[in-house]
Short mmCIF file of C-alpha atoms in Angstrom, two decimals:
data_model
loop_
_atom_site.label_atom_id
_atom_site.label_comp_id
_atom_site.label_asym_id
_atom_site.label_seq_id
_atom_site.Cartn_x
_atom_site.Cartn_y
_atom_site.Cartn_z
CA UNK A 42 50.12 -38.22 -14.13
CA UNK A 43 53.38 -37.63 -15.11
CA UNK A 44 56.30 -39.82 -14.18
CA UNK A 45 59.44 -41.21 -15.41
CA UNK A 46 58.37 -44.89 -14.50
CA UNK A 47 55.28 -45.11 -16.36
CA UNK A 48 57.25 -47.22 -19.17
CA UNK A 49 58.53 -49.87 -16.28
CA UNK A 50 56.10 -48.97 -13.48
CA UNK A 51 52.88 -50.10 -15.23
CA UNK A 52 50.94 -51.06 -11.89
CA UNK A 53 51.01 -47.64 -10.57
CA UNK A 54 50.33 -45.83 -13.54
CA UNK A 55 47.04 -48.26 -13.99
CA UNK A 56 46.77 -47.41 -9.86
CA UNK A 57 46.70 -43.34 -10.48
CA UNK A 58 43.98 -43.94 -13.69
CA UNK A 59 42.00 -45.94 -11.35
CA UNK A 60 42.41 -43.49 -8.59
CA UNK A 61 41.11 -41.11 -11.02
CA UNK A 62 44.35 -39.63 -13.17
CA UNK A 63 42.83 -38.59 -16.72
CA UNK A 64 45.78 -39.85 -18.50
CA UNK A 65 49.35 -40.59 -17.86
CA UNK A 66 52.27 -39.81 -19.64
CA UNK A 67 56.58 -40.59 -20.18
CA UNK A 68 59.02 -38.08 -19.42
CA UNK A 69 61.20 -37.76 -22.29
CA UNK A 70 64.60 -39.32 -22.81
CA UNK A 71 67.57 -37.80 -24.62
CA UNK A 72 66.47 -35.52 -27.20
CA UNK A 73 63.00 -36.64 -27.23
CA UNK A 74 61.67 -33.25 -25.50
CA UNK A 75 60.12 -31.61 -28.70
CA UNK A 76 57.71 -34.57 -29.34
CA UNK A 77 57.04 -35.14 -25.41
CA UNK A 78 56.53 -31.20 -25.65
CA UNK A 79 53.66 -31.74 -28.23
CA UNK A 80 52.19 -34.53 -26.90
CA UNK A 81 51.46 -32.93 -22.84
CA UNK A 82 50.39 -29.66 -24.43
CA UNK A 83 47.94 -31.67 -26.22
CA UNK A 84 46.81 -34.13 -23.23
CA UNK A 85 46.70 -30.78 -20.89
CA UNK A 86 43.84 -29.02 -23.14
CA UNK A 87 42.06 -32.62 -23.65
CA UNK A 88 42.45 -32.48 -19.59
CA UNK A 89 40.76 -28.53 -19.83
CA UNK A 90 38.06 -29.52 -21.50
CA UNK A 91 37.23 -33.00 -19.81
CA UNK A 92 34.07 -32.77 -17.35
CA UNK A 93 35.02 -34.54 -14.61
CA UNK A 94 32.68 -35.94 -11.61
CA UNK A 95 33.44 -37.13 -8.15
CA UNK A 96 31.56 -40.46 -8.24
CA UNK A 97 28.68 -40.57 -6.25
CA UNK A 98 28.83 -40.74 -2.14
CA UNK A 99 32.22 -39.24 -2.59
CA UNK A 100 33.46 -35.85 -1.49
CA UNK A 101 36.12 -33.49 -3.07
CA UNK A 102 39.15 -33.22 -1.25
CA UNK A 103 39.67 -30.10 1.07
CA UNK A 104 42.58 -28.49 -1.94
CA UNK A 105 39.73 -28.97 -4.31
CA UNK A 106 36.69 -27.13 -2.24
#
C-alpha cells in the first residue's frame, strides 16, 4: 500500500495490512523523494521474495487466477 494518508489515516492503513497489504508506506514530501526512493525499492524486493498464502477456505481473486 502506498498512500499519502498513511501518516494521518492510520485506520485504513492497519485496514489494507489486515486485508492482507505486505507493508505500507508514505509518499514523500518536499524533497524527501531520494530517501522515499530507497526505502520502496527496498520494501518492493522484500515484497518479491515474500511467500504469500491465501488463508485457508479462501479463493484468489479472478485478476490473480
Amino acid at each position: 500500500m502506498c498512500s499519502s494518508l498513511a501518516e494521518r489515516v492510520q485506520r485504513a492503513t492497519l485496514y489494507a495490512l489486515h486485508a492482507g497489504a505486505g507493508d505500507f508506506i508514505a509518499k514523500p514530501k518536499g524533497r524527501d523523494f531520494t530517501r522515499m526512493s530507497k526505502e520502496l525499492v527496498f520494501k518492493v524486493r522484500a515484497a518479491a521474495r515474500a511467500k504469500v498464502r491465501l488463508p485457508s477456505g479462501k479463493k484468489a481473486p479472478h485478476s490473480a487466477r
